[in-house]
Coordinates of C-alpha atoms and ligand atoms in Angstrom, one line a residue:
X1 CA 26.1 76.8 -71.0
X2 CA 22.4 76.3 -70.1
X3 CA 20.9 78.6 -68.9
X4 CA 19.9 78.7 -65.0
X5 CA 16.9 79.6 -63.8
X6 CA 17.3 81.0 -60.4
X7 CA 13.7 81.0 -57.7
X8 CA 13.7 82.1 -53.9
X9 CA 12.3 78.9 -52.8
X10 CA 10.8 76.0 -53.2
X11 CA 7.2 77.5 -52.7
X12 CA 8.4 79.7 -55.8
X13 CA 9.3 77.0 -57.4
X14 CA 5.7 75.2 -57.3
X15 CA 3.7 78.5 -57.5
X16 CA 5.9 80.0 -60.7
X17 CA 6.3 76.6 -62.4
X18 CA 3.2 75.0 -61.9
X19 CA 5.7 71.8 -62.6
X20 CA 3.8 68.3 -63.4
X21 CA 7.4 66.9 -64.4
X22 CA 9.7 66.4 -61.5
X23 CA 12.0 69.5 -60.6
X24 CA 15.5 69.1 -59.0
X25 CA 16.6 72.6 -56.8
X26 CA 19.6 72.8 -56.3
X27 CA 20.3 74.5 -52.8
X28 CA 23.9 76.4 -53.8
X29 CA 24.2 77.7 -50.2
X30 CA 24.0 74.4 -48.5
X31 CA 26.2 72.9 -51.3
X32 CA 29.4 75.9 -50.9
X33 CA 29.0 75.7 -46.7
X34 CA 29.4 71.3 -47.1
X35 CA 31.8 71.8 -49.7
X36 CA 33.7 74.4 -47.3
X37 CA 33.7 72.1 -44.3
X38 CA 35.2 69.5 -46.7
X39 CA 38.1 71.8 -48.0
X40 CA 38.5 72.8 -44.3
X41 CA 38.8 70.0 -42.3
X42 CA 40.1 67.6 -45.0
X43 CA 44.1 67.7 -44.4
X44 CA 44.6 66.8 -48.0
X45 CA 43.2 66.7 -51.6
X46 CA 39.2 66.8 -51.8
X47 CA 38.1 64.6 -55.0
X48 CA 34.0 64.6 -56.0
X49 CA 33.1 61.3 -57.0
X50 CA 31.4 62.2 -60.6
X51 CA 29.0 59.0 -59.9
X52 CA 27.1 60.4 -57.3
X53 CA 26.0 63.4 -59.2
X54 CA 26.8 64.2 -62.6
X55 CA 24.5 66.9 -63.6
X56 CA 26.0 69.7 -65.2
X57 CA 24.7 72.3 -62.8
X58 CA 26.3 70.4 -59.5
X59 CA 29.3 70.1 -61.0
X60 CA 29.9 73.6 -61.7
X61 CA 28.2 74.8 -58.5
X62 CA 31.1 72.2 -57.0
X63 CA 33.8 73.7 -59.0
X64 CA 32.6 77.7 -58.1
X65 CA 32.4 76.7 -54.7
X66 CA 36.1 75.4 -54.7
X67 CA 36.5 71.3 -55.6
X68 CA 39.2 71.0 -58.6
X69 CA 39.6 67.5 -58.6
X70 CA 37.3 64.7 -59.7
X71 CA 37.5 60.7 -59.1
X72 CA 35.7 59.7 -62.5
X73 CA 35.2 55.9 -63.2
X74 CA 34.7 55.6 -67.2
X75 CA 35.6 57.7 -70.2
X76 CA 32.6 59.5 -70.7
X77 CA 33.1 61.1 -67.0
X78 CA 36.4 61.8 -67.5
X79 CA 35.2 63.7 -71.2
X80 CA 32.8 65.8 -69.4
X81 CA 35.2 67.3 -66.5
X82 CA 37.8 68.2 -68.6
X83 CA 35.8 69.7 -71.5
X84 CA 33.7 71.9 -68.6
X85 CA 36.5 72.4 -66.1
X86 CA 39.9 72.7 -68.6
X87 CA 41.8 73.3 -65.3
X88 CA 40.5 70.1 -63.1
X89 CA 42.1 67.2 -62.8
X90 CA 40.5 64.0 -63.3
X91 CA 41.8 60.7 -62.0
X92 CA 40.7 57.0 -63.4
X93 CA 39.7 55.2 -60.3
X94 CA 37.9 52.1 -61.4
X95 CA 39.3 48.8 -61.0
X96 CA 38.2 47.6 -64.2
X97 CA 38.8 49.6 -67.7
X98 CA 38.2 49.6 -71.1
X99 CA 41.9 49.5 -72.8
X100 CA 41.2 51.7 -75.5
X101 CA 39.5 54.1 -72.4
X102 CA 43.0 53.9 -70.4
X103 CA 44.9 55.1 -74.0
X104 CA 42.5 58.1 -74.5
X105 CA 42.3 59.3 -70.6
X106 CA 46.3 59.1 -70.8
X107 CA 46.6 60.8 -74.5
X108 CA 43.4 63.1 -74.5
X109 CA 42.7 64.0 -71.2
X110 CA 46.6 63.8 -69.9
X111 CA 44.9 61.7 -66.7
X112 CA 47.7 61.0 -64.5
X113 CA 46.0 58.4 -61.8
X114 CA 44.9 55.0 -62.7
X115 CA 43.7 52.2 -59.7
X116 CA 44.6 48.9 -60.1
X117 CA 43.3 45.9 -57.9
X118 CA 44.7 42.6 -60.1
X119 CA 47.9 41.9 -61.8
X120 CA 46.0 41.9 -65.0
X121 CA 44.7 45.4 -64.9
X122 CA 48.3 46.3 -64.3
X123 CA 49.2 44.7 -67.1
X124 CA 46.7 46.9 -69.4
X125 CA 47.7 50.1 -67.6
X126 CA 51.3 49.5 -68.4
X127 CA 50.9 48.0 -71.9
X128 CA 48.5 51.1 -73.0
X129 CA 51.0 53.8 -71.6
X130 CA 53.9 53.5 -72.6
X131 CA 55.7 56.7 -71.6
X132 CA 55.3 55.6 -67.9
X133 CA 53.9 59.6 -67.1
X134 CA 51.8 58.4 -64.6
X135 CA 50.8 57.2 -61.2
X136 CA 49.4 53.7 -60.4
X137 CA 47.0 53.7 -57.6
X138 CA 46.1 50.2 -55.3
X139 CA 43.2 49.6 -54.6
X140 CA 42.8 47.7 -51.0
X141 CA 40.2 45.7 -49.9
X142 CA 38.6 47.0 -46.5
X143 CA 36.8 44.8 -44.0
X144 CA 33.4 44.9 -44.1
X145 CA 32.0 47.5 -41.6
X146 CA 28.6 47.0 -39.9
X147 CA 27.8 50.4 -39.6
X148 CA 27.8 51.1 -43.7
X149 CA 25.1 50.6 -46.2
X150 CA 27.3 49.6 -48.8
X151 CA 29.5 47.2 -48.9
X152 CA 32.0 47.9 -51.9
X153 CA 34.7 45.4 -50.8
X154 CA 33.0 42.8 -51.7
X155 CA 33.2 43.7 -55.2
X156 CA 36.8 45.4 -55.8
X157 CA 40.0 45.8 -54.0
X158 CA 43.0 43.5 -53.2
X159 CA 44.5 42.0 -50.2
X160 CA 48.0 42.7 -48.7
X161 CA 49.7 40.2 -50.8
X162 CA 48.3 41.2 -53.9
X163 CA 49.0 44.8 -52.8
X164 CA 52.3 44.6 -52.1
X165 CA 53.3 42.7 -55.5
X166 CA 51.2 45.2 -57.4
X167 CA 53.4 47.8 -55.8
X168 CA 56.9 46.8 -57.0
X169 CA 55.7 45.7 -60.4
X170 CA 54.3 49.3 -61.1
X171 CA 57.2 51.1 -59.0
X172 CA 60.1 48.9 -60.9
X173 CA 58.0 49.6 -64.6
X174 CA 59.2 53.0 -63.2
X175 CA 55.4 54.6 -62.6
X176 CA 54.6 56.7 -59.4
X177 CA 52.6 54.7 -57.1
X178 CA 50.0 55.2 -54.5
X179 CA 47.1 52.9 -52.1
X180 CA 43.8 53.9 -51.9
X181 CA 40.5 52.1 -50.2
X182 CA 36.9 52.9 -50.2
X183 CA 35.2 52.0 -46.7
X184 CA 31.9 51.7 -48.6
X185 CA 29.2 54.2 -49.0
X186 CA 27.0 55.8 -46.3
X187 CA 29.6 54.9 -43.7
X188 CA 28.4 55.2 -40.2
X189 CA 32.0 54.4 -38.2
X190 CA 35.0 56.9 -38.5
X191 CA 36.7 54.1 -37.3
X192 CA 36.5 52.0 -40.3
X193 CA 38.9 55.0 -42.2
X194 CA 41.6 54.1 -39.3
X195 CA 41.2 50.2 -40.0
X196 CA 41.5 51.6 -43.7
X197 CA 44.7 53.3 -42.9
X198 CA 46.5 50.8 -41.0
X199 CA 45.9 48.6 -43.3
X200 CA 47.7 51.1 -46.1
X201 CA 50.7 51.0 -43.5
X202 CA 50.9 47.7 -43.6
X203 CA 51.0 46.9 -47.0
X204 CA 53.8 50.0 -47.2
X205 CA 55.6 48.0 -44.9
X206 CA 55.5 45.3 -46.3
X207 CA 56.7 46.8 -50.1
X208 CA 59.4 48.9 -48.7
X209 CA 57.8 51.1 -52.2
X210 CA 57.1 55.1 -51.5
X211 CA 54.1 56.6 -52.4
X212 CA 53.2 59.9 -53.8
X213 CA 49.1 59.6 -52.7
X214 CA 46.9 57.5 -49.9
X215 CA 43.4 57.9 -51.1
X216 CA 41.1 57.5 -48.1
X217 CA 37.8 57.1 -50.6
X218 CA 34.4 58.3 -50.3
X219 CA 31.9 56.8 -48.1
X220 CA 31.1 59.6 -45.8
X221 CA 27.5 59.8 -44.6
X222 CA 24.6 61.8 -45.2
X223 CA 21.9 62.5 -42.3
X224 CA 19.2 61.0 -43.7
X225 CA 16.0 61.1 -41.4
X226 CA 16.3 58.0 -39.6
X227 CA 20.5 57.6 -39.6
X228 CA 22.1 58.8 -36.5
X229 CA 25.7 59.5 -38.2
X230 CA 28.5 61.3 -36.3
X231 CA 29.9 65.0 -37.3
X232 CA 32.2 65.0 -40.5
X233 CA 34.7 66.4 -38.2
X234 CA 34.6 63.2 -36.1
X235 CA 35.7 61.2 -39.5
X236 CA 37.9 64.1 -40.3
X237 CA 39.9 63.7 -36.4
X238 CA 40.3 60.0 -36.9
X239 CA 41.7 60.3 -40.5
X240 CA 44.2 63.1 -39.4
X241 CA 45.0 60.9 -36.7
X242 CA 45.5 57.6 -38.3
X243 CA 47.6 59.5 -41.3
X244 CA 50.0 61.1 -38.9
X245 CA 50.4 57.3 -37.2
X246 CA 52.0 56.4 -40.9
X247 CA 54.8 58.8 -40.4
X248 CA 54.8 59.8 -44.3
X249 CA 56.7 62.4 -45.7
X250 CA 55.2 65.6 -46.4
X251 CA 55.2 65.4 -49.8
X252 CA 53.2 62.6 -49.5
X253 CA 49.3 63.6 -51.0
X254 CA 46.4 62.6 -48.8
X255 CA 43.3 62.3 -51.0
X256 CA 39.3 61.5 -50.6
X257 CA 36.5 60.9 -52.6
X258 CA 33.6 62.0 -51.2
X259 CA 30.5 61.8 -53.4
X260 CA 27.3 61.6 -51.3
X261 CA 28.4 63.8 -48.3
X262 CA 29.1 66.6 -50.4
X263 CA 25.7 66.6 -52.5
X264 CA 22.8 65.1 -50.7
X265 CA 21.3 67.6 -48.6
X266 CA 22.2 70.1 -51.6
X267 CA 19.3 68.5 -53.7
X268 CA 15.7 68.6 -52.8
X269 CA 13.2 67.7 -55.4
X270 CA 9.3 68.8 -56.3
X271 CA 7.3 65.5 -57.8
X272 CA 3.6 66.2 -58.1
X273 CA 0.8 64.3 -56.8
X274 CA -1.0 63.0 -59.8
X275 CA -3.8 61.3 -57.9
X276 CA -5.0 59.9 -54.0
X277 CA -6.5 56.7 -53.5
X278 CA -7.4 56.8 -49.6
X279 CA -3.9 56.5 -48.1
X280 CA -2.0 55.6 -51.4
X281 CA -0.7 58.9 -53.3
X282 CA 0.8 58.7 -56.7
X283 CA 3.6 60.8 -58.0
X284 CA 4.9 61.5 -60.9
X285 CA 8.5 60.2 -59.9
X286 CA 9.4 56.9 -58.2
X287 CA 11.9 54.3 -57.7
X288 CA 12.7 54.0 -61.5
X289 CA 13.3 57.6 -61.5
X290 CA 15.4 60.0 -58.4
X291 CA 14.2 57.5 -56.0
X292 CA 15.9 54.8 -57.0
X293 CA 18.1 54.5 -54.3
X294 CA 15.1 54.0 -51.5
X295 CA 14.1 51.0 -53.2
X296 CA 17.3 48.8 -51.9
X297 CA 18.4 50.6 -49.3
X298 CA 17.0 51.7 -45.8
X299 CA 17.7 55.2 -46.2
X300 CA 14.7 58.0 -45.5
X301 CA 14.0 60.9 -47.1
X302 CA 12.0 63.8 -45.4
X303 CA 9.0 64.5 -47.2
X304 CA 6.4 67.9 -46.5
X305 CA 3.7 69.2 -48.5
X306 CA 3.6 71.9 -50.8
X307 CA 0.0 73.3 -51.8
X308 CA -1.1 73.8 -54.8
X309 CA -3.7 76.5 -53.5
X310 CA -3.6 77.5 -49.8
X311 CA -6.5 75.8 -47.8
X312 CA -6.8 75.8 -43.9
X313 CA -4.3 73.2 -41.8
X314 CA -5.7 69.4 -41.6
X315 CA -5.0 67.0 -39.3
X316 CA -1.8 64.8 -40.4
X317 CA -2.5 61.4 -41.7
X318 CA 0.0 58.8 -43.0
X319 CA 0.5 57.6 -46.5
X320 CA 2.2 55.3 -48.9
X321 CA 3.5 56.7 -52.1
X322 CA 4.1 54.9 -55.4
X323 CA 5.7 55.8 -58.6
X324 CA 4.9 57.0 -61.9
X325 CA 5.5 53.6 -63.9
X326 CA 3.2 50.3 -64.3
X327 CA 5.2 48.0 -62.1
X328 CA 3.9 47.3 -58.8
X329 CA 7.3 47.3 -57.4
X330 CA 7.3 51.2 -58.4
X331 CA 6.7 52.2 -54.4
X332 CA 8.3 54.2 -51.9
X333 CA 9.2 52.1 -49.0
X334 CA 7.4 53.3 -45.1
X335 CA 4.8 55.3 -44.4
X336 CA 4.8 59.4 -44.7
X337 CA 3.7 61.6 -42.4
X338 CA 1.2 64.2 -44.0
X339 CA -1.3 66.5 -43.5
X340 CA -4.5 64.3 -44.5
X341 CA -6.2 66.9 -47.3
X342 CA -3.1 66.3 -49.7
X343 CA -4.7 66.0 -53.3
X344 CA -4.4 65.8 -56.6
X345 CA -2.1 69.0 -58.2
X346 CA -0.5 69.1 -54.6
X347 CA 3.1 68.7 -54.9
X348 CA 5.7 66.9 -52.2
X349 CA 9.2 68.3 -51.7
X350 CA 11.2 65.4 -50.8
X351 CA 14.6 66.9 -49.5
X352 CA 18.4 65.0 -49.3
X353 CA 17.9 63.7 -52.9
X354 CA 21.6 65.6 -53.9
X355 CA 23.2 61.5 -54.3
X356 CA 22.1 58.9 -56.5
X357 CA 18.9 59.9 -57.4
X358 CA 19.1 61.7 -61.3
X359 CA 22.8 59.2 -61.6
X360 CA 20.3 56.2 -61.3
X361 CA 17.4 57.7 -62.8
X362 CA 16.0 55.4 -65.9
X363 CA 13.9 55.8 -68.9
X364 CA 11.1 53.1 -68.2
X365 CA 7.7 54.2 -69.2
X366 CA 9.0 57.7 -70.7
X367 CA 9.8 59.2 -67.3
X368 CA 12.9 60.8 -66.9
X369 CA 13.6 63.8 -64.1
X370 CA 15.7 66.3 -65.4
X371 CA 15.1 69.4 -64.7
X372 CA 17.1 71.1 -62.0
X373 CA 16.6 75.0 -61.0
X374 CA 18.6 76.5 -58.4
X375 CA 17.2 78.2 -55.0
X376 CA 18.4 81.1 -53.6
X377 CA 21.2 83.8 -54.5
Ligands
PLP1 C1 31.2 55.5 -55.4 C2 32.6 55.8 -55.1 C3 33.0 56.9 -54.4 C4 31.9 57.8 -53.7 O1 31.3 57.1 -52.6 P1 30.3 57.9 -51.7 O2 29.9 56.9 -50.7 O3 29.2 58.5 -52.5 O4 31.1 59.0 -51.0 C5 34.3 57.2 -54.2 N1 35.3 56.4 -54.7 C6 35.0 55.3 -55.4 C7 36.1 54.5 -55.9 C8 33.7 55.0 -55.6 O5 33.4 53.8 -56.3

């Protein structure tokens, strides 16, 4: 185990570190209260979508703070939560898998949950494990939602037909069986989980096959700056609701898959100001880097100042920011708001950067964030 190097803030951070390579803190308070209001108001099995945040230190911060089980999408996720975690479970739940990845999860790892959205990928499921010790999970396609960022239906997922023959094929090859969606990610309607769940009762229905899990997915939203999203609860009222409509026996597991609601506002990160032109600053991290996801999406990050000497207040100016790397794309979209005498050496703090910021972080041009220190207790 690395070692963790533990700071009282993020002033501490900048003042003890004197960082000119971005630097992740982890904020373990705000990550054990989200992950509490998860395990609280979630009537059913919590799952961290590996994806969104695979650094070592978030996943053990998850696991301290009480998440067991893991939605993991390729081998090498699966690998790292069961050699860190031996008592986690992991669960396969992409749509599309290597076959020699579906033998090793099932004979290594002893992963019990596969998804399938297509005859075919049943076919592989079935064919690579034999011994039938395991639960085949349907994927559904969802309607698209106008209040989410990311549409995933469009890529995976099967409609009722499909669902319902998928079903009885793995039920009669004598596997457990069980439906899941995924509303898409940064979902801004709880209502979308109900469509999501009526859909799932549907297709039941229509199979006359019992399940052993309804997976409800990830998707929930993070309060990014300018996103007006509703409380977890809310989400949490309507999927309670819309589950107890369905009528399934109690032995029935209800599952999620958070990813970005449980890890965004636990990650803030310090990039350094490596020089001002006028308005433009430029950092030392970007959009090939932790701020990948601000490039094709509309999501905001709040950004303040961190001195790198104390000086008297100035008047706040806006600014643009740019990246690290020699493509012009390499730019923050917006403006930020600043206090104008920000200068070389200065560094930003740029908060809510816990999902898909390291996960999508590249090489290009030799940078690569990696560091991540940990603020507080
Ligand atoms: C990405 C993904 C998640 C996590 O989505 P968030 O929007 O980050 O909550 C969960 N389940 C599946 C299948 C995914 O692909």
């Amino acid at each position: 185990m690395t070692e963790q190097r533990k700071f009282a803030s993020v002033e501490a951070v900048a003042a003890e570190l004197a960082p000119s390579y971005p630097v992740y803190c982890l904020h373990g308070a705000r990550l054990r209260a989200t992950v509490r209001d998860f395990l609280t108001l979630f009537p059913g099995r919590v799952l961290y979508a590996v994806k969104c945040n695979p650094h070592p230190q978030v996943l053990r911060a998850l696991v301290a703070a009480g998440i067991a089980d893991f939605d993991t999408a390729s081998l090498p996720e699966i690998a790292q939560v069961a050699e860190t975690f031996p008592e986690a479970r992991a669960y396969f739940m992409h749509p599309v898998k290597n076959r020699a990845a579906i033998k090793m999860a099932h004979l290594a790892y002893r992963v019990r949950h596969y998804v399938v959205d297509h005859a075919a990928e049943l076919d592989k499921v079935l064919s690579e494990i034999p011994d039938r010790n395991l639960c085949v999970v349907v994927r559904l396609k969802t309607a698209p939602d106008a209040a989410t960022v990311y549409d995933l239906s469009s890529k995976f997922g099967c409609d009722l037909d499909e669902a319902v023959h998928l079903l009885r094929a793995a039920s009669n090859a004598g596997c457990d069986t069980g439906v899941a969606f995924h509303v898409g990610s940064q979902c801004g309607s709880p209502e979308a989980y109900r469509a999501g769940l009526m859909r799932v009762g549907e297709v039941l229905r229509a199979s006359g096959v019992a399940p052993t899990v309804i997976d409800v997915g990830g998707g929930f939203p993070a309060p990014y700056t300018n996103a007006s999203v509703p409380p977890l609860a809310a989400y949490m009222q309507v999927i309670r609701d819309a589950y107890a409509a369905l009528t399934l026996p109690a032995t029935v597991t209800l599952a999620c898959e958070p990813g970005r609601a449980l890890v965004a506002e636990a990650v803030s990160l310090v990039a350094q100001v490596l020089l001002r032109k006028g308005d433009r600053l430029y950092l030392n991290d970007g959009i090939y880097g932790s701020l990948a996801e601000m490039y094709q999406s509309r999501l905001r990050l709040p950004v303040r100042l961190i001195r790198k000497a104390p000086r008297a207040a100035a008047a706040i100016a806006e600014f643009r920011l740019f990246g690290p790397t020699c493509d012009s794309l390499d730019v923050i979209p917006g403006t930020f708001t600043l206090p104008g005498d920000v200068d070389e050496g200065d560094w930003l703090e740029v908060g809510m950067v816990g999902a898909y910021s390291n996960a999508l972080a590249s090489r290009f041009n030799g940078f690569y964030p990696e560091t991540m220190v940990e603020i507080g207790d």
